[in-house]
Tab-separated table of C-alpha atoms and ligand atoms in Angstrom:
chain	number	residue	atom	x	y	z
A	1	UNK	CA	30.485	-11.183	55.111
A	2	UNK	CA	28.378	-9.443	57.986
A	3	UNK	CA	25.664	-6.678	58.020
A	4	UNK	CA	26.097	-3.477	59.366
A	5	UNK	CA	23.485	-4.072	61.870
A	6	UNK	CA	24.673	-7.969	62.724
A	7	UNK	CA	28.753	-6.206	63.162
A	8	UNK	CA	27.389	-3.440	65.236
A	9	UNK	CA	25.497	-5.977	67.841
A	10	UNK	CA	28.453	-8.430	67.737
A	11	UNK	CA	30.756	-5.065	68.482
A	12	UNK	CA	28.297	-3.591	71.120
A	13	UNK	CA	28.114	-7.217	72.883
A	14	UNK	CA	31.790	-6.981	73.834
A	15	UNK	CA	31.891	-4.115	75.171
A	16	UNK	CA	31.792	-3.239	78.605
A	17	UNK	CA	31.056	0.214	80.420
A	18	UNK	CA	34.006	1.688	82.054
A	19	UNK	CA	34.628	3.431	86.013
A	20	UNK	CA	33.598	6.044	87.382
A	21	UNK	CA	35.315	8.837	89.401
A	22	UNK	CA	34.060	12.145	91.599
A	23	UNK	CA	34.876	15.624	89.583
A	24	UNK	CA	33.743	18.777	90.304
A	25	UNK	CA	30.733	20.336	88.113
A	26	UNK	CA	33.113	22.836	86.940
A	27	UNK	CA	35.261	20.216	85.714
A	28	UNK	CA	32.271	18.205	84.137
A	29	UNK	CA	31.494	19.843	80.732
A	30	UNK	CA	31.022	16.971	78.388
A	31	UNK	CA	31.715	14.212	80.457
A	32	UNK	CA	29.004	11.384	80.913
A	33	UNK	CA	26.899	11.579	84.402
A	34	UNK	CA	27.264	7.995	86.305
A	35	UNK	CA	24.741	8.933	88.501
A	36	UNK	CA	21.168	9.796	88.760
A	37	UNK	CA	20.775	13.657	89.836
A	38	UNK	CA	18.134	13.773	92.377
A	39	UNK	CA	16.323	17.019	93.979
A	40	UNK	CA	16.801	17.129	97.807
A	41	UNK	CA	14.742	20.407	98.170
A	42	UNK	CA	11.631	22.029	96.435
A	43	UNK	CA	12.719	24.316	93.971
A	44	UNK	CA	11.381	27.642	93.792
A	45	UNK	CA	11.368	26.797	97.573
A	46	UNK	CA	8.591	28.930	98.498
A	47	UNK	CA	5.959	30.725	95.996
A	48	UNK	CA	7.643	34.223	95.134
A	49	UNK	CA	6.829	37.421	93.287
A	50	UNK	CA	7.859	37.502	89.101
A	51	UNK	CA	7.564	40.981	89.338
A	52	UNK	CA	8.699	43.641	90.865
A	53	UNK	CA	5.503	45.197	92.573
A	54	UNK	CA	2.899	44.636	94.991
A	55	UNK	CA	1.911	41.521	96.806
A	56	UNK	CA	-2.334	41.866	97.529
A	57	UNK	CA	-5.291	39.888	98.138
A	58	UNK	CA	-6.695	39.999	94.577
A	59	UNK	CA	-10.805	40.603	95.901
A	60	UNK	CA	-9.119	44.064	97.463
A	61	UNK	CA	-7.840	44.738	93.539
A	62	UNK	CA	-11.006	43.420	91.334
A	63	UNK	CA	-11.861	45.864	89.064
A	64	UNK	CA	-9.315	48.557	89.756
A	65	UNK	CA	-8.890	50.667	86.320
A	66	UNK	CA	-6.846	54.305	85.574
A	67	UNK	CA	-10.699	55.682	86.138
A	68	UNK	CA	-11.401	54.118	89.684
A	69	UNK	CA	-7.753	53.049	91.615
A	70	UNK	CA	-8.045	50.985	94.410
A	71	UNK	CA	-6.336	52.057	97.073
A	72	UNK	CA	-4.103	49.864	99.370
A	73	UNK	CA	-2.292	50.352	102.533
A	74	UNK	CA	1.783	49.219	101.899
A	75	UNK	CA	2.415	47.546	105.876
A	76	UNK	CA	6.234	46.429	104.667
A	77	UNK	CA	8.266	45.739	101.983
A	78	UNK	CA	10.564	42.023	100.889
A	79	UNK	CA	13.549	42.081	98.990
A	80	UNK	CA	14.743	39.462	97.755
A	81	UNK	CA	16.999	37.236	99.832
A	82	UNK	CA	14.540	38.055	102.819
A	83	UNK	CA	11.180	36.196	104.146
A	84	UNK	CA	8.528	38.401	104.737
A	85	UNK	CA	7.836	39.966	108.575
A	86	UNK	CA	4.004	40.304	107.874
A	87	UNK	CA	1.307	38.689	107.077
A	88	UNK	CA	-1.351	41.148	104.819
A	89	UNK	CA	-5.375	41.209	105.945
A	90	UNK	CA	-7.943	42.572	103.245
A	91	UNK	CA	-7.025	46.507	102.068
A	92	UNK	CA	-3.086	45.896	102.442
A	93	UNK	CA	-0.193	45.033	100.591
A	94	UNK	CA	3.276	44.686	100.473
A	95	UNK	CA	5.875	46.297	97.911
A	96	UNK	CA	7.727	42.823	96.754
A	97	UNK	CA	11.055	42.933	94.632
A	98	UNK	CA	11.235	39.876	92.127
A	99	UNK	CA	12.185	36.408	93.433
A	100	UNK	CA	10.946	37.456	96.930
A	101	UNK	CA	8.893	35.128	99.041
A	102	UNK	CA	5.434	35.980	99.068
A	103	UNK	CA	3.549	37.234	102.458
A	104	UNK	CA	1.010	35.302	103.941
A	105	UNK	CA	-2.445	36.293	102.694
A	106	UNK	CA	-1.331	37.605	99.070
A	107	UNK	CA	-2.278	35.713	96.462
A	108	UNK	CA	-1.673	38.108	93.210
A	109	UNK	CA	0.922	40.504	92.877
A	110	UNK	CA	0.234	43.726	90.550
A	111	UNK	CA	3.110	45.242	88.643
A	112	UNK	CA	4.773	48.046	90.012
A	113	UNK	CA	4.271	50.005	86.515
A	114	UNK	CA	0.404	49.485	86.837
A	115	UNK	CA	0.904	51.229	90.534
A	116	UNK	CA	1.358	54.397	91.919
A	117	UNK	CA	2.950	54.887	95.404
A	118	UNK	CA	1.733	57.849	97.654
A	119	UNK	CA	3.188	57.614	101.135
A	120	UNK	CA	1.964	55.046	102.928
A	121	UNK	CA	-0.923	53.807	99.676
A	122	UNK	CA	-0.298	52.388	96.970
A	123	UNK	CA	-3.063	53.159	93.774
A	124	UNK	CA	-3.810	50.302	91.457
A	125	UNK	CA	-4.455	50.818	88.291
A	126	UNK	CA	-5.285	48.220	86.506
A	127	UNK	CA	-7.025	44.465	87.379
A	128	UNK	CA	-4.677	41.474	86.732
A	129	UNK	CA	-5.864	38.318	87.214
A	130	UNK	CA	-6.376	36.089	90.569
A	131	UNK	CA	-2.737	34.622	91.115
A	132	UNK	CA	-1.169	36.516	88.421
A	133	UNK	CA	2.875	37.100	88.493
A	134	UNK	CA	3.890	34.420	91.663
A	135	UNK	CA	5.861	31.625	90.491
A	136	UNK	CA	5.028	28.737	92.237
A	137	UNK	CA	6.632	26.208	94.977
A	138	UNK	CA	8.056	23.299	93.441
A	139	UNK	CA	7.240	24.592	89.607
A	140	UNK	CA	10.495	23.877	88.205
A	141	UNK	CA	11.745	20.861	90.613
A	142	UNK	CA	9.950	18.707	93.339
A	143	UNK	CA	11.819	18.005	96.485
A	144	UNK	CA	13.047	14.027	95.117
A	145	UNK	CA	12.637	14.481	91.394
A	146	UNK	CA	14.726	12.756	89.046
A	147	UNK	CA	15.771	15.837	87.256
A	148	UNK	CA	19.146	14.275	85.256
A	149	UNK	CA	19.235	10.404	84.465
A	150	UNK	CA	22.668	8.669	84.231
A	151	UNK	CA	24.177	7.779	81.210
A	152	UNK	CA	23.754	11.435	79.937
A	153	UNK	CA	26.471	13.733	78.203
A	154	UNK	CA	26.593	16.669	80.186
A	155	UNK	CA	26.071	20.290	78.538
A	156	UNK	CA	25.743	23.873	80.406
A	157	UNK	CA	22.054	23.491	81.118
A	158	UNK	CA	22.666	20.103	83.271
A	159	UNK	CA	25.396	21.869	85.003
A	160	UNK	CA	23.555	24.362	85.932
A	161	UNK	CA	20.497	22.208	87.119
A	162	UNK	CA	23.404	19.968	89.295
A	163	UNK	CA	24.057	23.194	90.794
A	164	UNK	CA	20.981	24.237	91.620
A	165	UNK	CA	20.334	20.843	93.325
A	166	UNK	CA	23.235	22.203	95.539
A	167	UNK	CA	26.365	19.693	94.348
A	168	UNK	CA	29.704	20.430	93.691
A	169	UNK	CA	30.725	17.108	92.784
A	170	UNK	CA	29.632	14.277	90.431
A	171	UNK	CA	30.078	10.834	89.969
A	172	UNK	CA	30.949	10.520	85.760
A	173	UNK	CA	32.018	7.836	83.878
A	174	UNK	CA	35.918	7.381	83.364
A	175	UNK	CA	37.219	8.398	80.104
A	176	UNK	CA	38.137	5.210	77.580
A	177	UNK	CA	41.494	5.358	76.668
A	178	UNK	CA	42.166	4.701	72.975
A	179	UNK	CA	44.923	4.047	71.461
A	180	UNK	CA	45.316	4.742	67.786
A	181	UNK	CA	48.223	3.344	65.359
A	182	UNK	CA	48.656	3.747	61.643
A	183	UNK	CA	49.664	0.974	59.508
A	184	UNK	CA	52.325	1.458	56.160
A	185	UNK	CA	55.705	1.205	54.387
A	186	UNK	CA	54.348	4.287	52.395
A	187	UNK	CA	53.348	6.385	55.270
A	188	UNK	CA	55.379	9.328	56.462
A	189	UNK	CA	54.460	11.193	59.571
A	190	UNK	CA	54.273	14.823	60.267
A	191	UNK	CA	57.947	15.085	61.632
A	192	UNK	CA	59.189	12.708	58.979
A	193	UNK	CA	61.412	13.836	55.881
A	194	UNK	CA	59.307	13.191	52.832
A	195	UNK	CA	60.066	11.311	49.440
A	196	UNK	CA	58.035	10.976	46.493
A	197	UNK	CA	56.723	7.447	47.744
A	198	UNK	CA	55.588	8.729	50.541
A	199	UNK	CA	51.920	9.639	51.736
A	200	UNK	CA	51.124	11.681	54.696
A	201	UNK	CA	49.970	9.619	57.520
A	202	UNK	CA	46.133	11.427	58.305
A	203	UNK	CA	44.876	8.899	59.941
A	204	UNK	CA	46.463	8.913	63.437
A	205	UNK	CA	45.145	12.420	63.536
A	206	UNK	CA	41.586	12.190	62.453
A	207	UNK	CA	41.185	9.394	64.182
A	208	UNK	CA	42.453	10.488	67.502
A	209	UNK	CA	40.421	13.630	66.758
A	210	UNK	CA	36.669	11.256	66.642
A	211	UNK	CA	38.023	9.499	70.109
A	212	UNK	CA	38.123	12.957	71.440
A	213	UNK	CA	34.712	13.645	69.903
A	214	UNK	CA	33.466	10.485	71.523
A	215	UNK	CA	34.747	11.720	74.593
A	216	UNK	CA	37.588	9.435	75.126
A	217	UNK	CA	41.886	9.793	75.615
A	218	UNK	CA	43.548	9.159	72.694
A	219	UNK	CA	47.162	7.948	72.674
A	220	UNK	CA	49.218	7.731	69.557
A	221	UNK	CA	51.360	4.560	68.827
A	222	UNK	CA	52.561	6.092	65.537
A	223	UNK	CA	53.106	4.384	62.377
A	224	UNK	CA	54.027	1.118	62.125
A	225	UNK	CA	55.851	-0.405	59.127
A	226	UNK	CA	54.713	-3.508	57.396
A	227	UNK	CA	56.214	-5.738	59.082
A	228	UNK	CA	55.333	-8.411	62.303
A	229	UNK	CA	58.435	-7.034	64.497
A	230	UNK	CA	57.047	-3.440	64.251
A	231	UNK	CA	53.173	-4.221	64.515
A	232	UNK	CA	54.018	-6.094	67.510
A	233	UNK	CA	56.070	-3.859	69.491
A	234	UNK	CA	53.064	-0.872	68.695
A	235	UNK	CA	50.692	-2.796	69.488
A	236	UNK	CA	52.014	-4.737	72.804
A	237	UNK	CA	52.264	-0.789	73.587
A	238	UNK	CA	48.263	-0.448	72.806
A	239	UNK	CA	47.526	-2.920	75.540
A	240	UNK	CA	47.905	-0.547	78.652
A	241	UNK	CA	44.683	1.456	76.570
A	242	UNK	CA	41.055	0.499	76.797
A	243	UNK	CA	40.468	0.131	72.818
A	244	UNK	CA	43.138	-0.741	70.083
A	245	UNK	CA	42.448	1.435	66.608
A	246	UNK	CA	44.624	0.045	63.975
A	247	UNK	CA	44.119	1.747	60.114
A	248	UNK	CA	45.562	-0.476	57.540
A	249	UNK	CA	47.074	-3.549	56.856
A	250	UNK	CA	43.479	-5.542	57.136
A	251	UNK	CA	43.332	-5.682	53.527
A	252	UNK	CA	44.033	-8.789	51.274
A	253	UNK	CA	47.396	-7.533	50.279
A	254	UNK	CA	50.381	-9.332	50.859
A	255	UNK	CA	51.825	-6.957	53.551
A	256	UNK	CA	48.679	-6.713	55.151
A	257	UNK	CA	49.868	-8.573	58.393
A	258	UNK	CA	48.270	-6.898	61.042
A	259	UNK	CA	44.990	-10.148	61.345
A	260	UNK	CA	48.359	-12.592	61.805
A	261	UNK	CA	49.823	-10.187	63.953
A	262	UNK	CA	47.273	-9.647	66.141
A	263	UNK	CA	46.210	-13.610	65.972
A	264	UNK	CA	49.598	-14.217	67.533
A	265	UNK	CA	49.037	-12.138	70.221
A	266	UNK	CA	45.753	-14.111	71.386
A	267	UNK	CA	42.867	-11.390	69.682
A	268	UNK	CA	39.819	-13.639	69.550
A	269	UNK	CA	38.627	-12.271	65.786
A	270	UNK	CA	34.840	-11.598	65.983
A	271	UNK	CA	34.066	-10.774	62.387
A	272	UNK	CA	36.047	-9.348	59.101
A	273	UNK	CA	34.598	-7.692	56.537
A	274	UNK	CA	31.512	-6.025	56.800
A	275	UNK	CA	28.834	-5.589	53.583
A	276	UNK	CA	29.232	-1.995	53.342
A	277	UNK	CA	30.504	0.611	51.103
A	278	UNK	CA	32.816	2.423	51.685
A	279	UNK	CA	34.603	0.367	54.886
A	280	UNK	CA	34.523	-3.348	53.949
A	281	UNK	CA	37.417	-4.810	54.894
A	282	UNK	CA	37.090	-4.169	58.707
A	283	UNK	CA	38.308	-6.744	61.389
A	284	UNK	CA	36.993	-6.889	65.241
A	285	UNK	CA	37.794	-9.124	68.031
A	286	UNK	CA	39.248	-8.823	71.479
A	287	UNK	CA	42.459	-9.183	73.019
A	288	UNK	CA	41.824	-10.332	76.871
A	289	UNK	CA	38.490	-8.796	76.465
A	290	UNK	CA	39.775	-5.461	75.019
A	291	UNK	CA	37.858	-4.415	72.074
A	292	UNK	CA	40.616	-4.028	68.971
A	293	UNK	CA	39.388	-2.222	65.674
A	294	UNK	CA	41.324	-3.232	62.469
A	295	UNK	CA	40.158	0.120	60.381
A	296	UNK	CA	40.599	0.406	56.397
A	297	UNK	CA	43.614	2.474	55.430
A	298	UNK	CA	41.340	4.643	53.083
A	299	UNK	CA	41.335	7.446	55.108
A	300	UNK	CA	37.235	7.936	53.951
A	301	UNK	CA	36.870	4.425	54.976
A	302	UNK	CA	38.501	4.673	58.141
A	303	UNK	CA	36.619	7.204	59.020
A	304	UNK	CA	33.119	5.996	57.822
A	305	UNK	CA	33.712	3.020	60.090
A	306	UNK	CA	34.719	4.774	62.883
A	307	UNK	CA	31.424	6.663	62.904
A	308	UNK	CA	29.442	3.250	62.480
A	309	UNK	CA	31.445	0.922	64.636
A	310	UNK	CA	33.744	2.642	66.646
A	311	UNK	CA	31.716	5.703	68.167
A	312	UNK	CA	28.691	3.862	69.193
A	313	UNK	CA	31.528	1.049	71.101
A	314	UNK	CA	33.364	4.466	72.756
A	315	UNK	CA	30.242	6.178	73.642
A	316	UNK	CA	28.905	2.294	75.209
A	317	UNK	CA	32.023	2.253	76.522
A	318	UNK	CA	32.073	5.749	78.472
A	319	UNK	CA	28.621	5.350	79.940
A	320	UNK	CA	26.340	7.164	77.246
A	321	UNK	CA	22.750	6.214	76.759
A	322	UNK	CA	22.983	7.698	73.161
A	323	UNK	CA	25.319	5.954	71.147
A	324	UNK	CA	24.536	6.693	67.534
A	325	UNK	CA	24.744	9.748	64.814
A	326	UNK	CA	21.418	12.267	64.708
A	327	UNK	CA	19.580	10.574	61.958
A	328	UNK	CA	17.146	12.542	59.508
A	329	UNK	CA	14.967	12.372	56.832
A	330	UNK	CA	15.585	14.264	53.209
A	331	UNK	CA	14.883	14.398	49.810
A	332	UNK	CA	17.628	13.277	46.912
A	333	UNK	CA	18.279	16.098	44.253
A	334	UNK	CA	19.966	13.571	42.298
A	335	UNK	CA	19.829	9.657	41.467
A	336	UNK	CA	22.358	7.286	43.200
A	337	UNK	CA	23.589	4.046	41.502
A	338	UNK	CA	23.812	1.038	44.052
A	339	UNK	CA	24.034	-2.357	44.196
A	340	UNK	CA	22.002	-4.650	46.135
A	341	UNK	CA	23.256	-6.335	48.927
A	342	UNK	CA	25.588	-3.561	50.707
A	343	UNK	CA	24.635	-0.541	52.922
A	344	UNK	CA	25.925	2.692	51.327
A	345	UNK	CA	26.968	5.285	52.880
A	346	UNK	CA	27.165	8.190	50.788
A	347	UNK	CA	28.932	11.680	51.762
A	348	UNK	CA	26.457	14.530	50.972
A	349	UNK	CA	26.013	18.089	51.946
A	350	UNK	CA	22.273	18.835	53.514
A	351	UNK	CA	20.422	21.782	53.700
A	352	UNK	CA	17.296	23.140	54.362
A	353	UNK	CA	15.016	24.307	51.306
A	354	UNK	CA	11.241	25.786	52.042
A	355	UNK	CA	11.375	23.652	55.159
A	356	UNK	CA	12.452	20.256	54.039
A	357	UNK	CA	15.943	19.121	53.797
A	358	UNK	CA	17.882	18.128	51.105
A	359	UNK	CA	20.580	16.184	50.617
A	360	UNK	CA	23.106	15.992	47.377
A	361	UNK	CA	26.707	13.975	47.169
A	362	UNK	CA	29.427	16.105	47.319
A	363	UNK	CA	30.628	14.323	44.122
A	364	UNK	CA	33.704	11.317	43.814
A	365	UNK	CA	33.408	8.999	46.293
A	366	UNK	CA	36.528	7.458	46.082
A	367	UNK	CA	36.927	6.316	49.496
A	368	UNK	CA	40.621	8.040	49.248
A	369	UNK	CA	38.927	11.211	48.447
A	370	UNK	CA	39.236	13.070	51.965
A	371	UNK	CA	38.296	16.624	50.619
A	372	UNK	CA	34.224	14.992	50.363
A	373	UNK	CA	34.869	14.166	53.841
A	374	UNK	CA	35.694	17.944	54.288
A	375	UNK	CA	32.792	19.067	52.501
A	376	UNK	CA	29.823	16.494	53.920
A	377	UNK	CA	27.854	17.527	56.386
A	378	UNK	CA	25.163	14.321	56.087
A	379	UNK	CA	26.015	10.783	55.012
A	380	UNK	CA	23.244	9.335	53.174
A	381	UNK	CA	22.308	5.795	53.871
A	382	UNK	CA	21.093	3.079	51.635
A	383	UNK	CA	20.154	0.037	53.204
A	384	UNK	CA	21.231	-3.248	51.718
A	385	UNK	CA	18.139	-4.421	51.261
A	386	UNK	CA	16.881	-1.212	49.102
A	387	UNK	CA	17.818	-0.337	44.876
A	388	UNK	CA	18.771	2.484	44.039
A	389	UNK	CA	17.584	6.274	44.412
A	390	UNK	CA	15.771	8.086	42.267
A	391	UNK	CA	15.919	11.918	42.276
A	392	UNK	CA	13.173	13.112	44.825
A	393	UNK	CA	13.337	10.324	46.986
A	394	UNK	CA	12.831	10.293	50.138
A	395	UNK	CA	16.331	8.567	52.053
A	396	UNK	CA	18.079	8.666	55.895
A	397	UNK	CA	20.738	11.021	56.348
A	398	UNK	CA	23.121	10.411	59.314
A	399	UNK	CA	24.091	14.135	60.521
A	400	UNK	CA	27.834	14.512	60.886
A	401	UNK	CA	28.416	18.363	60.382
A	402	UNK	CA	25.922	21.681	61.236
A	403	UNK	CA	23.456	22.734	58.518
A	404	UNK	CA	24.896	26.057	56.742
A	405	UNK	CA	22.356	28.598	57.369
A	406	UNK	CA	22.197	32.794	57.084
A	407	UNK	CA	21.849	34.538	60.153
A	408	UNK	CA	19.314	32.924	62.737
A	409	UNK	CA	17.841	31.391	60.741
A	410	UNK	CA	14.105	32.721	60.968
B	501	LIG	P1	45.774	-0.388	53.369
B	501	LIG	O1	44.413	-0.647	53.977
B	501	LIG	O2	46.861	-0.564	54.350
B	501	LIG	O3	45.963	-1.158	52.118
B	501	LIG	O4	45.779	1.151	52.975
B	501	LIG	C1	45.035	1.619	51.891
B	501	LIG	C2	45.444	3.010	51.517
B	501	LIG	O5	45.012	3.897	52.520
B	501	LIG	C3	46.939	3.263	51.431
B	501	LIG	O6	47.430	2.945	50.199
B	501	LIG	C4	47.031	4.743	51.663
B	501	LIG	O7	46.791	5.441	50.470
B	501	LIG	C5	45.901	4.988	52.615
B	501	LIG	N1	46.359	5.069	53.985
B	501	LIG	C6	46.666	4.028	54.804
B	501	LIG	N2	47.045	4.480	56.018
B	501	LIG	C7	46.978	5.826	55.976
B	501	LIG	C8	47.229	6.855	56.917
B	501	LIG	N3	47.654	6.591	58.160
B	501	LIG	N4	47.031	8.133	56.534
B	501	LIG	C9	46.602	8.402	55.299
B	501	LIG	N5	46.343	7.480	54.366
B	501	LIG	C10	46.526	6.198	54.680
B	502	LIG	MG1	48.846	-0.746	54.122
């Protein structure tokens, strides 16, 4: 049986990073940028006023107070969206709107409520300081500044930074497609009529819900029964996807066909089984290169893998630099019985207590208890190589849920 760590590399190792193809920004929330974003132009492209006031020469204002005004000749006036006509010598100014380009020979601009305007003067009240209110050329962006690196997810604030670069379109990483199929005599679907035997099938759906969270396409193949006609026929299906999800059926069980099944049709099997708990019995390998996942049928487990295995291979897969789960450090509130040799992974709700988080199990951890997958917002780690945890302790938390928290929050 494998480590977590030694399945991830073997899983990460066959995976290769998909296409990419030109959207426009507007279509681009979320996706994953293929390209480096590059400044072509200086960006504020001139210094400009932050202030709506006056644009001086700062030795004209030195001093100025309610008591003793300095008075200043206003030659002009620059809205924004306008370069300045003049250039100001020593006793002028110029009444400046915010964002406007400054005039030649300013170099301070005084606010227009420390001002007051009588006909062609302007009286300053107050002193600011040498260079005070002009944002500067170049402050936020230098003309040929890497201001976006590839490989990252894109969110409203990169958006808005590709627009202000001036492009409309992007090159991003195509979108996996994953196909996910349930495994099961016992499973009923959705649409299905169902009989005391019968579970619901909740796999497909949370399943096809994390490729969608990885930013993939999911595509159902259903439920197949537990049998080799029916695995096949799904899964030859599968093969027009990028990656193969199967839940169930990788068990030791003696309908568990779906290792023969996909043996016959040519999967190279990297690894099964995986030292962990919950999530052991978990098969890898590749059909003609494409990465298949034999999942547990525990919908906990099946889940608990995805987030270890499968996400970090999706996000690889779609171009993303960051491939794994925020992780965090927190205290126990309770002890937590392990055995050596296996990496737990323990489904606790975290929150925040004088500044330090905490994290406590949400109780059974039955790996067919879904409603502690409801409830988790953390899943607590334990290393193979460490005992168990005493209350207090200090142990990693991988963040799969938002902290609950009153109001803002300070
Ligand atoms: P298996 O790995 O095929 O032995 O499945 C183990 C258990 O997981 C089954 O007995 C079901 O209780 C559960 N299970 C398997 N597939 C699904 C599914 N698609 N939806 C919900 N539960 C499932
Ligand atoms: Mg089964």
């Amino acid at each position: 049986m494998i480590s977590v760590k030694e399945a991830l590399k073997t899983i990460l190792a066959n995976i290769t990073i998909s296409g990419t193809e030109k959207v426009n920004i507007m279509d681009s929330l979320g996706r994953v940028l293929a390209e480096d974003i590059v400044a072509k132009r200086d960006h504020p492209p001139w210094d400009n006023s932050a202030m709506d006031g006056y644009a001086v020469i700062f030795s004209d204002i030195r001093g100025a107070s309610k008591k003793v005004p300095s008075a200043i000749k206003v030659i002009g006036e620059v809205p924004a969206g306008r370069m300045p006509a003049v250039k100001i010598g020593r006793g002028e100014a110029v009444k400046i709107m915010t964002g406007a380009p400054m005039p030649e020979g300013a170099d301070t601009v005084v606010r227009v409520e420390d001002t007051e305007s009588t006909g062609s003067m302007v009286s300053i009240f107050k002193e600011c300081e040498s260079g005070e209110n002009i944002r500067r050329r170049g402050e936020d962006v230098k003309n040929g500044d890497l201001v976006i690196e590839k490989g990252k997810k894109i969110r409203p604030a990169e958006i808005g930074m590709i627009a202000s670069v001036g492009r409309a379109f992007i090159y991003v990483h195509q979108r996996p497609r994953v196909a996910v199929m349930s495994t099961g005599d016992e499973i009923a679907d959705l649409d299905e009529e169902l009989s005391p035997e019968k579970i619901i099938n909740s796999n497909s759906y949370a399943l096809r819900s994390l490729a969608m969270d990885a930013g993939c396409i999911p595509a159902l193949l259903g439920i197949a029964r537990d049998n080799k006609e029916d695995l096949t026929r799904r899964l030859r299906d599968g093969l027009t996807s990028d990656v193969i999800l199967i839940s169930g059926g990788v068990s030791m069980g003696d309908y568990d066909f779906v290792k023969d099944v996909l043996a016959e049709m040519g999967m190279e099997m990297k690894f099964w089984k995986v030292s962990m708990k919950p999530g052991q019995p978990l098969a890898f390998g590749t059909i003609k290169g494409k990465p298949v996942f034999g999942l547990p049928g525990n919908p906990v487990s099946a889940m608990v893998s995805f987030y270890q295995f499968v996400m970090p291979a999706l996000k690889k897969m779609g171009g993303q630099k960051a491939l794994y789960l925020n992780t965090i450090d927190a205290l126990s509130d309770e002890n937590l019985e392990v055995k050596k040799g296996r990496t737990y992974f323990i489904r606790a709700v975290i929150d925040v207590r004088g500044g330090v988080y905490h994290a406590r199990s949400t109780g059974d951890q039955g790996s067919g208890i879904l409603t502690s997958m409801v409830r988790a917002n953390g899943l607590i780690v334990i290393p193979e190589d460490s005992g168990p945890v005493k209350a207090g302790d200090k142990v990693k938390v991988q963040l799969i849920g938002s902290l609950s928290q009153e109001g803002l929050g300070f």
